[in-house]
Coordinates of C-alpha atoms and ligand atoms in Angstrom, one line a residue:
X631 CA 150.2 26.9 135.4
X632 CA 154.1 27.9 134.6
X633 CA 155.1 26.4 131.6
X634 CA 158.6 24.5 131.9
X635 CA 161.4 25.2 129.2
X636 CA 164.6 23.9 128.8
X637 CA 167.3 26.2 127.3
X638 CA 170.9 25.6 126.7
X639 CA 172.9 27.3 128.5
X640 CA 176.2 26.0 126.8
X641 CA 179.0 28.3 126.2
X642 CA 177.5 27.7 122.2
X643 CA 174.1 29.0 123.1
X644 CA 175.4 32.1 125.3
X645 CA 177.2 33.5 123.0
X646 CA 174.7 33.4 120.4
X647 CA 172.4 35.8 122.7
X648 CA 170.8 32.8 124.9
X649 CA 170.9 35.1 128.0
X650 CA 168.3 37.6 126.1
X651 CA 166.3 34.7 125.6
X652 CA 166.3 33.1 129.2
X653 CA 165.1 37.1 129.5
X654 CA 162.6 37.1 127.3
X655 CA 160.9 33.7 129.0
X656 CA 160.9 35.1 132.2
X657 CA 159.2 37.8 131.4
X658 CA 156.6 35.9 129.5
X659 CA 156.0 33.7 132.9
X660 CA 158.4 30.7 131.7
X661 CA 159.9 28.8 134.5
X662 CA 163.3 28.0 132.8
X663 CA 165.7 25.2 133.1
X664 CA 169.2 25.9 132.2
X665 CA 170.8 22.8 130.9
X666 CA 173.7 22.0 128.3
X667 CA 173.7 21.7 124.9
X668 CA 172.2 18.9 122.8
X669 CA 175.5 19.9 120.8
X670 CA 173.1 20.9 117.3
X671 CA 175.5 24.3 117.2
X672 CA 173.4 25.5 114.3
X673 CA 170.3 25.8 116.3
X674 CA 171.1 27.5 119.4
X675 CA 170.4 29.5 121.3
X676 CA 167.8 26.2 121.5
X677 CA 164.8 25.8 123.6
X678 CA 162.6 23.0 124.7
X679 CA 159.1 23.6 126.2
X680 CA 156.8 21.1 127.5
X681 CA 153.9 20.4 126.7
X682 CA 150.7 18.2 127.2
X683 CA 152.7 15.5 124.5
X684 CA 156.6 16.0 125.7
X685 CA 159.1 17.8 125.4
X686 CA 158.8 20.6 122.0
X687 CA 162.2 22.0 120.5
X688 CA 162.9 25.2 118.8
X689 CA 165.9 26.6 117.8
X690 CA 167.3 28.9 116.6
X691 CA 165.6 31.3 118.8
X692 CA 165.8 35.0 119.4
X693 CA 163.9 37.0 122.3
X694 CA 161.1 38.6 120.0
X695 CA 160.2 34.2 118.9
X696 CA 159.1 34.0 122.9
X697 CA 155.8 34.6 122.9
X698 CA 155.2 32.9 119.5
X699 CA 157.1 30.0 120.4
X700 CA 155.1 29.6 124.0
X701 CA 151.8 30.3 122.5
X702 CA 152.7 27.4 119.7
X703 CA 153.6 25.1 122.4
X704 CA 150.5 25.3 124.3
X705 CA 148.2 25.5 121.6
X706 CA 150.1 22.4 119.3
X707 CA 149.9 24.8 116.4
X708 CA 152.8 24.8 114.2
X709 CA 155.1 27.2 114.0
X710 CA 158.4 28.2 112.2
X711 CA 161.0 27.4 114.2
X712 CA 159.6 24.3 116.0
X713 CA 161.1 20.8 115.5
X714 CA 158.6 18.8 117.2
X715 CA 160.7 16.1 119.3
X716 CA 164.5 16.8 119.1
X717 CA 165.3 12.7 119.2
X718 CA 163.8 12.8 116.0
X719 CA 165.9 14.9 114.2
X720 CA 168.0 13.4 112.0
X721 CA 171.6 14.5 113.3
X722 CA 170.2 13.1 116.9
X723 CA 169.0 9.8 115.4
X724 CA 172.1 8.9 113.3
X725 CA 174.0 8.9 116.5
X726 CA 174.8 6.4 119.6
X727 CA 174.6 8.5 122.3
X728 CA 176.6 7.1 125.5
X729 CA 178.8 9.9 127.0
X730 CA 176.5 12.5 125.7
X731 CA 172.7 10.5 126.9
X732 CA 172.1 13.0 129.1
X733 CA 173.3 16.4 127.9
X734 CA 170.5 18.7 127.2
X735 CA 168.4 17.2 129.1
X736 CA 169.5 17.8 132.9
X737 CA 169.9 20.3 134.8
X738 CA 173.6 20.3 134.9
X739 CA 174.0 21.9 138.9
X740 CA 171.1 19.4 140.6
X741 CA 172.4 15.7 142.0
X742 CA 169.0 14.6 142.1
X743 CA 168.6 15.1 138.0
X744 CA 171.7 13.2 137.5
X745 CA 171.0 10.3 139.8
X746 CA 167.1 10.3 138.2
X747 CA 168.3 10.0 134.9
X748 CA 170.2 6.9 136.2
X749 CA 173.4 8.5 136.8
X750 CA 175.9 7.0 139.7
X751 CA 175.0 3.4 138.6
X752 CA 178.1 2.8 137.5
X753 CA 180.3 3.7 140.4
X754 CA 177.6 1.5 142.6
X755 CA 178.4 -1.0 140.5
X756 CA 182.3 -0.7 141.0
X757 CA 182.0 0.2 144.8
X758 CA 180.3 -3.8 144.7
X759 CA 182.7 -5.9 142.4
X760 CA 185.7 -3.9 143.7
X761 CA 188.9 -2.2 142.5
X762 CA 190.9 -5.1 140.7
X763 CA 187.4 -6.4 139.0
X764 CA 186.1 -2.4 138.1
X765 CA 189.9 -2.1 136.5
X766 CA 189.5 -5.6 134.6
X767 CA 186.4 -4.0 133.1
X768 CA 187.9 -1.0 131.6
X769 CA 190.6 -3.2 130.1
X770 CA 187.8 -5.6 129.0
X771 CA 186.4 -3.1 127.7
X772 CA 188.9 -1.9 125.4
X773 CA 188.4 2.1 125.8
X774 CA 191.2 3.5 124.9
X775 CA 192.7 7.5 125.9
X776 CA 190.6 10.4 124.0
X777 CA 192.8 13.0 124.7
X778 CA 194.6 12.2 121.3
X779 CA 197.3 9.2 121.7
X780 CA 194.8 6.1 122.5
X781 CA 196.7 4.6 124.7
X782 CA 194.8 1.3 126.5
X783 CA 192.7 3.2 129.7
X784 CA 192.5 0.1 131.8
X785 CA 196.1 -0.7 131.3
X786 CA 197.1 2.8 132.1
X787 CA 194.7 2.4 135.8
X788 CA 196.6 -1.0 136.3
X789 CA 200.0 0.3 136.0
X790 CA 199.0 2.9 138.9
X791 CA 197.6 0.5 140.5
X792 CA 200.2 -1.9 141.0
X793 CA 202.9 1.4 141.4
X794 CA 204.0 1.2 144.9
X795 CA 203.0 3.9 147.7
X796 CA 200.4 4.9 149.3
X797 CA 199.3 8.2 147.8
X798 CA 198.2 8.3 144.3
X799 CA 196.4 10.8 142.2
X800 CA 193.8 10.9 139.5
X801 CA 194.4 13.7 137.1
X802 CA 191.9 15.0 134.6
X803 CA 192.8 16.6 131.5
X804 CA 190.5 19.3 130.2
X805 CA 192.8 21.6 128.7
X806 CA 191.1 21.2 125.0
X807 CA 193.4 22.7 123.6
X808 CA 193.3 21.5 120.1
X809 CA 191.4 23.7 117.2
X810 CA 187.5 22.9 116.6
X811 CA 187.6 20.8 119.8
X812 CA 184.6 21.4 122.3
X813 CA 183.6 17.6 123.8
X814 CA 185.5 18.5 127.0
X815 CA 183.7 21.6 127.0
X816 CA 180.4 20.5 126.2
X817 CA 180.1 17.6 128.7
X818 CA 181.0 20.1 131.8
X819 CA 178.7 22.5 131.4
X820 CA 175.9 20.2 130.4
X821 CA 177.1 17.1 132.4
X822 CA 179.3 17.8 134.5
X823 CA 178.4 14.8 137.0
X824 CA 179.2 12.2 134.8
X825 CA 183.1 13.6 134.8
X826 CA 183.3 13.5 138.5
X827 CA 181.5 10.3 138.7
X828 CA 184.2 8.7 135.8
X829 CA 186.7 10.1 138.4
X830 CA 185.5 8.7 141.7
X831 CA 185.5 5.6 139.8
X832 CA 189.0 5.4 138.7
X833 CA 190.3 7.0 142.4
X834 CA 188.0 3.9 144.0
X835 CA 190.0 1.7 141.2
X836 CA 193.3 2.6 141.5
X837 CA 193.4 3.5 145.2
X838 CA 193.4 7.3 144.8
X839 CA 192.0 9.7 147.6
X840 CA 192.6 12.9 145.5
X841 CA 192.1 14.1 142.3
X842 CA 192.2 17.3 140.3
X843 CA 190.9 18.8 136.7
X844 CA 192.9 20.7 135.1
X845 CA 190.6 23.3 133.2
X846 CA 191.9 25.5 130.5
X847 CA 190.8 29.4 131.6
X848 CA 189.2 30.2 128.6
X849 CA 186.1 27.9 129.8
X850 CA 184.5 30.4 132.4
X851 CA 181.1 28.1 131.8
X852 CA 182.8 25.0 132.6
X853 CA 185.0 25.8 135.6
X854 CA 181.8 27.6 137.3
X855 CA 179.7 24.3 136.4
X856 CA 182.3 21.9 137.6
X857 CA 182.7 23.9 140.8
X858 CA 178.8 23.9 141.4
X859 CA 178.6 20.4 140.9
X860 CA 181.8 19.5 142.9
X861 CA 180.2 21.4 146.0
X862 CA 177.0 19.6 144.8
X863 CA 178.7 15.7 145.0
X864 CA 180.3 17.1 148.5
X865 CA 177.0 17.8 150.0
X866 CA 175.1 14.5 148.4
X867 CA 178.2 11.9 149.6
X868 CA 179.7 11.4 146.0
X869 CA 182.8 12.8 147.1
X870 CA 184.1 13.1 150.3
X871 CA 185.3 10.9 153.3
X872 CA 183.0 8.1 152.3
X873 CA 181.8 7.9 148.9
X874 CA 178.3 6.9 148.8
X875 CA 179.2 4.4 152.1
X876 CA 182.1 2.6 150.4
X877 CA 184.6 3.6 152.9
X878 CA 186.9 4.8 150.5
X879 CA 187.3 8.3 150.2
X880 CA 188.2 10.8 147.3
X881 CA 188.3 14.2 146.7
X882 CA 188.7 16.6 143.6
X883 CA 189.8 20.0 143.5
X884 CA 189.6 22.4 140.2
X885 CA 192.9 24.1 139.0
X886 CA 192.6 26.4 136.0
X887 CA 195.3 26.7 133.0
X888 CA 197.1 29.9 132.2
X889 CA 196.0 29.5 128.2
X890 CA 199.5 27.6 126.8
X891 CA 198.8 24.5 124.1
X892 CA 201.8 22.3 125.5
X893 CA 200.0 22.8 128.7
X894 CA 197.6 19.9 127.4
X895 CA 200.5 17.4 126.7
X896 CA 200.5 15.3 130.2
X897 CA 203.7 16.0 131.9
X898 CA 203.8 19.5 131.1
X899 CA 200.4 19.6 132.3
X900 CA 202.0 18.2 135.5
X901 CA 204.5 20.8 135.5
X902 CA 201.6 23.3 136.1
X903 CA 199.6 21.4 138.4
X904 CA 202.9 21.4 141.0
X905 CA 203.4 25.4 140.3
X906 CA 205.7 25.6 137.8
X907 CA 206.4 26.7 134.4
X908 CA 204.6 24.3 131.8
X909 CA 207.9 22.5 130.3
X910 CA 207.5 18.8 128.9
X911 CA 209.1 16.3 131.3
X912 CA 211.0 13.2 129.7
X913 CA 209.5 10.2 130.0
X914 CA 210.7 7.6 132.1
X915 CA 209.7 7.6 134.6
X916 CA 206.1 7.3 133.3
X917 CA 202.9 9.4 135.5
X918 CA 201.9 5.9 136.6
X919 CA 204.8 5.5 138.6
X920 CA 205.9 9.1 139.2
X921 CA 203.6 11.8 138.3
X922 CA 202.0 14.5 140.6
X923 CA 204.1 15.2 143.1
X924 CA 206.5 12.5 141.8
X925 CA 203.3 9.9 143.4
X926 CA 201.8 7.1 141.1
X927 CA 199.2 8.8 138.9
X928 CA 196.3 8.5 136.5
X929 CA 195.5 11.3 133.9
X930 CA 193.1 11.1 131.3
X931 CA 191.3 13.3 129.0
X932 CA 187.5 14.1 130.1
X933 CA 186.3 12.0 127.8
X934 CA 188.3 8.7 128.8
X935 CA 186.7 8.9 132.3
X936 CA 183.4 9.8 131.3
X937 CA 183.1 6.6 129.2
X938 CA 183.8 4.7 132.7
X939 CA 180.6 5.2 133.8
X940 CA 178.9 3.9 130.8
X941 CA 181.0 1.2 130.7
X942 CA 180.1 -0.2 134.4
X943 CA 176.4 0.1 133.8
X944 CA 176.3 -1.8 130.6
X945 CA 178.8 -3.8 130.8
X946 CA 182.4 -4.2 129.1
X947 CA 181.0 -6.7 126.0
X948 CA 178.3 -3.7 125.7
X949 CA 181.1 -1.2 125.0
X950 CA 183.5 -3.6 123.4
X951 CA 181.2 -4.6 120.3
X952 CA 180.9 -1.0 119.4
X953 CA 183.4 0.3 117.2
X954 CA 186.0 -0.6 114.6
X955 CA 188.9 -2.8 114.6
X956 CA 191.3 -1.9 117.9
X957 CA 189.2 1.4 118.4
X958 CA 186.1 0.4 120.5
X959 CA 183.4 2.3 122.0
X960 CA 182.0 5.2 121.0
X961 CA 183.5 8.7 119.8
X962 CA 182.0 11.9 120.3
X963 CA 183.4 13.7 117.1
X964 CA 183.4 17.6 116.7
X965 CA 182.2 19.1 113.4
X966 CA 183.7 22.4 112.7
X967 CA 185.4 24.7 110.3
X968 CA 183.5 25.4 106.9
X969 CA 180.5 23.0 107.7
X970 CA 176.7 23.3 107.2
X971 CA 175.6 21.3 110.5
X972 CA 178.3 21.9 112.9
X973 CA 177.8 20.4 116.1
X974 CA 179.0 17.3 118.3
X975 CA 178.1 13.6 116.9
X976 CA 178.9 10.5 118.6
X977 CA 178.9 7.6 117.2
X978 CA 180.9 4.3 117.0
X979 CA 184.1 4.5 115.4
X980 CA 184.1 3.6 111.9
X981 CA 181.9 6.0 110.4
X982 CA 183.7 7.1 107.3
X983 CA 185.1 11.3 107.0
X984 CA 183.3 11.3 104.2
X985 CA 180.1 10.4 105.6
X986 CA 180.7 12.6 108.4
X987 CA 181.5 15.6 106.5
X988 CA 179.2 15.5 103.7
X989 CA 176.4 13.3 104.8
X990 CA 175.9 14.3 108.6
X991 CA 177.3 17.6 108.2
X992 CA 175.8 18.7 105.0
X993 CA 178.8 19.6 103.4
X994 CA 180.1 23.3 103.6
X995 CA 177.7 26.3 105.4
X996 CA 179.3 28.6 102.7
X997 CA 178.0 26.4 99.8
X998 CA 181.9 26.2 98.2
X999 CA 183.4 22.9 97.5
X1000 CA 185.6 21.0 100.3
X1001 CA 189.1 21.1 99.9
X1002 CA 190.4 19.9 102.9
X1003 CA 189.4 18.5 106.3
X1004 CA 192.4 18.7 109.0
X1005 CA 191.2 15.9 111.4
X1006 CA 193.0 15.6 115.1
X1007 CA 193.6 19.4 116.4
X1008 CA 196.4 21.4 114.7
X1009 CA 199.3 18.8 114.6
X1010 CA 196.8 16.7 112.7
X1011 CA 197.1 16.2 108.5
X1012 CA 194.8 17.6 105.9
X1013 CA 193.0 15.1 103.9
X1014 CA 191.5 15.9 101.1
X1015 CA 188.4 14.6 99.6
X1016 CA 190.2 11.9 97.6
X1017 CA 190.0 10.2 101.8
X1018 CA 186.9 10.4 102.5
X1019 CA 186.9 6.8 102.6
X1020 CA 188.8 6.5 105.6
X1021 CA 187.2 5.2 108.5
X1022 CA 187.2 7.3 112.0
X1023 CA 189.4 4.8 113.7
X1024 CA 192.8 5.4 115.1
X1025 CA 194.5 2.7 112.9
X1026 CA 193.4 3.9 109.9
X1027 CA 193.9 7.6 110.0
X1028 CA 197.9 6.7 110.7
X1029 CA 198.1 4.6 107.9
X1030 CA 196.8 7.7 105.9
X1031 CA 199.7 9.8 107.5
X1032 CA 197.0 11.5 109.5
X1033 CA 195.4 11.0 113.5
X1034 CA 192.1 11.5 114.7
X1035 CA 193.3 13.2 118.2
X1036 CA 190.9 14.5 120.0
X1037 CA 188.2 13.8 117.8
X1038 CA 188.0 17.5 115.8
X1039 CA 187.2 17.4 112.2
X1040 CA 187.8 21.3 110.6
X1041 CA 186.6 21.4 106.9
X1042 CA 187.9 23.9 104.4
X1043 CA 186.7 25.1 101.6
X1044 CA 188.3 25.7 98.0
X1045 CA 189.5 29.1 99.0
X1046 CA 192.2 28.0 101.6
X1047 CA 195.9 27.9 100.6
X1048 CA 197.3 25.2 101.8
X1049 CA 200.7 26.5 101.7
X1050 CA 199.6 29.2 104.2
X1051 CA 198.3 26.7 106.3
X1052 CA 202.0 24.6 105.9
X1053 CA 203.5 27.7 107.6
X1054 CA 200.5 28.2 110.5
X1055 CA 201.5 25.0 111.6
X1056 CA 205.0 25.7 112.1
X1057 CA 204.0 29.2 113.7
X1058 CA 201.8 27.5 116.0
X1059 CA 204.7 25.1 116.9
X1060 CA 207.2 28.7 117.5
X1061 CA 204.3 29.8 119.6
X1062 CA 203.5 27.0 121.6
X1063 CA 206.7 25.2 122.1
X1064 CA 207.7 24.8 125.8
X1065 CA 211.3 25.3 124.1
X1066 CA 212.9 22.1 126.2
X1067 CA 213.9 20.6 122.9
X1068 CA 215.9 22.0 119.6
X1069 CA 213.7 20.2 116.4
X1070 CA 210.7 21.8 117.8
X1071 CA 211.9 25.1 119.4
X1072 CA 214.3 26.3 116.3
X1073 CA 212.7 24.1 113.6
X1074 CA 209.2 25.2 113.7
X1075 CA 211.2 28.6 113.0
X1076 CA 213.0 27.7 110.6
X1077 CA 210.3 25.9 109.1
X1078 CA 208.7 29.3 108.9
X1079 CA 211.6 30.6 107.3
X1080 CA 211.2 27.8 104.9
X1081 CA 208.3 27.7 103.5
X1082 CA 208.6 31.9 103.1
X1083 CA 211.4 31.6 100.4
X1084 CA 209.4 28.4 99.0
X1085 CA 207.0 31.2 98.0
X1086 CA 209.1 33.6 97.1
X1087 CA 211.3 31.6 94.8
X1088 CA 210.4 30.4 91.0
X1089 CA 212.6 27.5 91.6
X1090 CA 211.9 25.9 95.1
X1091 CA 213.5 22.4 94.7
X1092 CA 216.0 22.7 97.2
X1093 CA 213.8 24.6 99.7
X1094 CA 211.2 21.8 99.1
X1095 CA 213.6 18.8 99.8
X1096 CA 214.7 20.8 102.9
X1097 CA 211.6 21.5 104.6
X1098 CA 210.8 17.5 103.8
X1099 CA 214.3 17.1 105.7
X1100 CA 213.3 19.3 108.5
X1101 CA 210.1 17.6 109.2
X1102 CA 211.9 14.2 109.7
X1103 CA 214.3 15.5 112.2
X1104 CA 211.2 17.2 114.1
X1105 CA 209.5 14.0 113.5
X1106 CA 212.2 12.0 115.1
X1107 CA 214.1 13.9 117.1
X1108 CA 211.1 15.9 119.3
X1109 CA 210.8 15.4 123.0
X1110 CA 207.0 15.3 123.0
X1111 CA 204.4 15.0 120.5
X1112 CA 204.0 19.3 120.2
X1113 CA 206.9 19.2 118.1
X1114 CA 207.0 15.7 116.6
X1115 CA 203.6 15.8 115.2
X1116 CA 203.8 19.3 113.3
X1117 CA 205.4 17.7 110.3
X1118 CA 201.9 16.0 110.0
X1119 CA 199.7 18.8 108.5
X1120 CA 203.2 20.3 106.9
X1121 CA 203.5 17.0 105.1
X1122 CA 200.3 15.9 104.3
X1123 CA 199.4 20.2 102.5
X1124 CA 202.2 19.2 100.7
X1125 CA 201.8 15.9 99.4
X1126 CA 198.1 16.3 98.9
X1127 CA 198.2 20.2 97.6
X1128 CA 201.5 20.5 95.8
X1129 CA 199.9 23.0 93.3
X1130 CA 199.3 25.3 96.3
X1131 CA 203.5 25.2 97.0
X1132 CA 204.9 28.0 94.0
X1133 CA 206.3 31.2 94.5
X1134 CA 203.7 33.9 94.6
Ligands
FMN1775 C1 201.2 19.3 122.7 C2 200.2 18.3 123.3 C3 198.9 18.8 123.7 C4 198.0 18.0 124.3 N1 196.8 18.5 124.7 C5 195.9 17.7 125.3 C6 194.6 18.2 125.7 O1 194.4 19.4 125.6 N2 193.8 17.3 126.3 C7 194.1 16.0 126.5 O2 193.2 15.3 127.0 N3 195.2 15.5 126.0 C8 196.1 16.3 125.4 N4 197.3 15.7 125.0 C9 197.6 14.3 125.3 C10 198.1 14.1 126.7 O3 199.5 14.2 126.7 C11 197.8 12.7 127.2 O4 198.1 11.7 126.3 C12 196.4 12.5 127.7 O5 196.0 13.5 128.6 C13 196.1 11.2 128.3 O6 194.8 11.0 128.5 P1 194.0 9.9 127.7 O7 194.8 8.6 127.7 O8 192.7 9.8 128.3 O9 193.9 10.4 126.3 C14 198.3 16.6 124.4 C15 199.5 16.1 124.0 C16 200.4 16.9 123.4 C17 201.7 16.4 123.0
SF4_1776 S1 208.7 19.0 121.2 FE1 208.4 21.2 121.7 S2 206.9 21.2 123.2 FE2 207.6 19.1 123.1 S3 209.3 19.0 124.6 FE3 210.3 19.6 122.7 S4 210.3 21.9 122.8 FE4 208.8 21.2 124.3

C-alpha cells in the first residue's frame, strides 16, 4: 500500500527546497498531496504522513530525512524531526482558527476537498435567507476591512447595494503589499476556495454578476492556484450562470499587478484594473457608488471576504463575541522580522504585542534583545517594548500613535538604527508615491533630505522641529493614506528612539 503524505507546497515551503522533497517521496513510493501551509514558517518545507493513528507531522525536512521519516511513520518509532499531531503543537493550539481551519489540510486545486471539509455552507446559507438578510449578517456581525483601514464590511456591501444601476462589481484586493505581510498569500495557495466562495457571496449580496482579484505579480503560486481553482468552481457550478442553482449568476476573472505599493490603496488599484497608470483617485465619489468602470462597487482585502463564509455558517453572534472592543472576529496576524517562531497566528483580537512577540513567537531567532516591533506594513509606527501592553485591536494601536494594518508585526533587534529606519520610510514614500499630491511626492524627499543633515549636524534642533513640521503637513494635507501615514513610523522612531537621532 502507497503511503499518503501531505506537503506544503506554499510559496514558504518552496523556497526552502520543498520541490526536492516532493522528489525525494516519489521516489521512495509516497503518493503526495500538495497542500498549503499550516503557516509554522520555521518548519517547512513540512510534511504530514498518515499513518494507522492519523495524520504524523515533520518538519523541517530535507530530501535525505525521506526514507527515515517514512520508515518512522509506519513503524510508530520515534524519530527526530517528528511532531506527532501538528494540532497539538503549541503555536496551533494557542490559536482560533476560522479563516485559516482548513489550510494545510486540503488539497488546495480539488472542489470536492473543500466542499468535504464543509466548505460552500456558507454561501448555501446566503443563497436561502437572501441578499438583504446575508448583508444584515455581515453588519451583525461586526467584521470590519483587513486590508488596513477597518472600515465596517457589511456597511461598505449595503452602500453598493442600495447605489443605483444595474451593473456592479466585487473587487478583491490581494496586492499585499505591505512589509512581513503573507495572509493574502497564504490563504490562496492553500485555500484558495474559500476566497472565491467569500466573493460569490458578496456578488449574490450586493447584486454583482462580476468580480475580479487583483493579484500582485510577485505571487506566481497564488495566481496559478487561484486560476486552477477558478476553472475548478466553473466546472462544479460555484461560479458561472447559476451559482449552485440560485439563479443568480457571478463570475471572477484574475488580473495581475505590475509590482507598485500605491497600487494596493483602492482607487488606485482601480486605476489599474480599467488600464491605466496606478494614480490615487479623490474620493467622492466613493467605489460604492462609482468605482470600476465608474459602476457601484465592492472591494475588500482577501481576508475581509474570506471571513464571510465563516461568518454565515456560524452565525453573526458566533463571530461577534470574538474579539475586543469595536474589533470583532478573528485576526490572522503575521510574525516576521527578527522572530524565533515566525509564522501566521490567528486569533481573536486582543491578544497583547507583547504576548505575541515574546510569548508565541519566542522572542528574537538571533537571540539579541527586541528593540522595536513596526506593527501595520511600512506606514505603520515602531513600538518599542515599553508597549507591549497594547492590545491587537484597531482602537488601541491609534491611541498609541500606531495601526495594526494589515495585520504584520516585524520585530527588530537592538542592532537596528532607528534613525535609518526614519529615512527608509520617507524613501519608500519617494519610491512609491503615485506623485498626484505635493506633501507626499516632494515631502517624502525632502524628508530624506532632512533627516540626512539631522545626522550630519552636532546641533540638529532646527532640523528636528522641521522634519516634526513636515510630517504634520504630510499628515494632513496627503491625498491618500501612502503619504499621510508615513509620518507614523518617522514619528513614533523619533519619539520612542531619540538617542538614535545625533549626527554621526
Ligand atoms: C498606499 C496604500 C496601500 C494599500 N495596500 C493595500 C493592500 O495591499 N491590500 C489591501 O487589502 N488594502 C490595501 N490598502 C487599503 C485599501 O485602500 C482599502 O482600504 C482596502 O482594499 C479595502 O478593503 P477592506 O475594507 O476589506 O480592508 C492600501 C491603502 C493604501 C493607502
Ligand atoms: S499621498 Fe502620495 S500616493 Fe497618495 S495620492 Fe498623494 S501622491 Fe499619491
Amino acid at each position: 500500500m502507497t503511503v499518503r503524505a501531505r506537503l506544503s507546497h506554499d510559496t514558504a515551503s518552496i523556497a526552502l527546497g520543498g520541490k526536492a522533497v516532493a522528489r525525494a517521496l516519489g521516489e521512495a513510493g509516497a503518493t503526495v498531496v500538495p497542500v498549503g501551509s499550516r503557516g509554522l514558517f520555521w518548519l517547512e518545507p513540512f510534511l504530514e504522513v498518515e499513518t494507522a493513528s492519523g495524520w504524523r507531522a515533520f518538519g523541517p525536512v530535507a530530501p535525505k530525512d525521506v526514507p527515515s521519516i517514512l520508515d518512522a511513520a509506519q513503524t510508530s518509532r520515534p524519530h527526530p524531526l517528528s511532531l506527532d499531531r501538528i494540532e497539538d503543537h503549541p503555536f496551533l493550539k494557542a490559536q482560533t482558527r476560522l479563516t485559516f481551519a482548513r489550510c494545510g489540510t486540503v488539497d488546495p486545486s480539488s472542489l470536492d476537498d473543500y466542499i468535504q471539509a464543509g466548505g460552500l455552507a456558507g454561501l448555501k446559507h446566503a443563497i436561502e435567507i437572501g441578499p438583504k438578510a446575508t448583508r444584515d449578517e455581515i453588519v451583525a456581525s461586526g467584521l470590519r476591512g483587513r486590508g488596513g483601514a477597518g472600515f465596517p464590511a457589511g456597511i461598505k456591501w449595503n452602500g453598493a447595494a442600495d447605489a443605483p444601476g444595474d451593473v456592479k462589481y466585487v473587487v478583491c484586493n490581494a496586492d499585499e503589499g505591505d512589509s512581513g505581510t503573507y495572509a493574502d498569500r497564504m490563504l490562496m495557495e492553500g485555500d484558495p476556495f474559500l476566497l472565491i466562495e467569500g466573493m460569490a457571496i458578496a456578488g449574490f449580496a450586493i447584486g454583482a454578476m462580476n468580480g475580479y482579484v487583483y493579484i500582485r505579480s510577485e505571487y506566481p503560486l497564488a495566481i496559478a492556484a487561484m486560476s486552477r481553482a477558478i476553472a475548478a468552481a466553473r466546472a462544479g457550478g460555484l461560479l458561472g450562470t447559476d451559482v449552485l442553482g440560485s439563479s443568480h449568476p457571478f463570475d471572477l476573472e484574475i488580473r495581475v499587478g505590475a509590482g507598485s505599493y500605491v497600487c494596493g490603496e483602492e482607487t488606485a488599484l482601480l486605476e489599474s484594473l480599467e488600464g491605466r497608470r496606478g494614480q490615487v483617485r479623490a474620493k467622492p465619489p466613493l467605489p460604492v457608488h462609482s468605482g470600476l468602470f465608474g459602476k457601484p462597487t465592492v472591494i475588500n482585502n482577501v481576508l475581509t471576504f474570506a471571513a464571510a463564509p465563516t461568518i454565515l455558517t456560524k452565525g453573526a453572534t458566533f463571530y461577534r463575541d470574538l474579539g475586543f472592543g469595536r474589533s470583532r472576529g478573528t485576526m490572522p496576524i503575521q510574525l516576521a522580522g527578527d522572530i524565533k517562531y515566525g509564522g501566521l497566528f490567528e486569533t481573536p483580537f486582543g491578544i497583547t504585542l507583547g504576548e505575541l512577540v515574546n510569548d508565541i513567537g519566542g522572542g528574537t531567532a538571533s537571540g539579541r534583545p527586541v528593540r522595536a516591533v513596526q506593527v501595520g506594513g511600512p506606514l505603520g509606527a515602531y513600538f518599542p517594548p515599553a508597549l507591549f501592553d497594547t492590545p491587537f485591536d484597531y482602537e488601541a494601536f491609534t491611541a498609541k500613535g500606531g495601526l495594526i494594518g494589515h495585520g504584520g508585526v516585524v520585530v527588530f533587534n537592538d542592532t537596528v538604527d532607528m534613525a535609518h529606519q526614519a529615512r527608509f520610510a520617507m524613501e519608500f514614500c519617494a519610491v512609491e508615491s503615485c506623485g498626484k499630491c505635493t506633501p507626499c511626492r516632494i515631502g517624502s524627499v525632502r524628508g530624506m533630505e532632512t533627516i540626512d543633515r539631522i545626522l550630519k549636524e552636532p546641533d540638529n534642533a532646527a532640523q528636528m522641529a522641521l522634519l516634526r513640521d513636515l510630517c504634520d503637513t504630510m499628515k494632513s494635507g496627503s491625498l491618500c493614506a501612502l503619504g499621510g501615514f508615513v509620518p507614523y513610523p518617522v514619528l513614533s522612531a523619533i519619539d520612542h528612539f531619540p538617542e538614535d537621532f545625533v549626527a554621526r
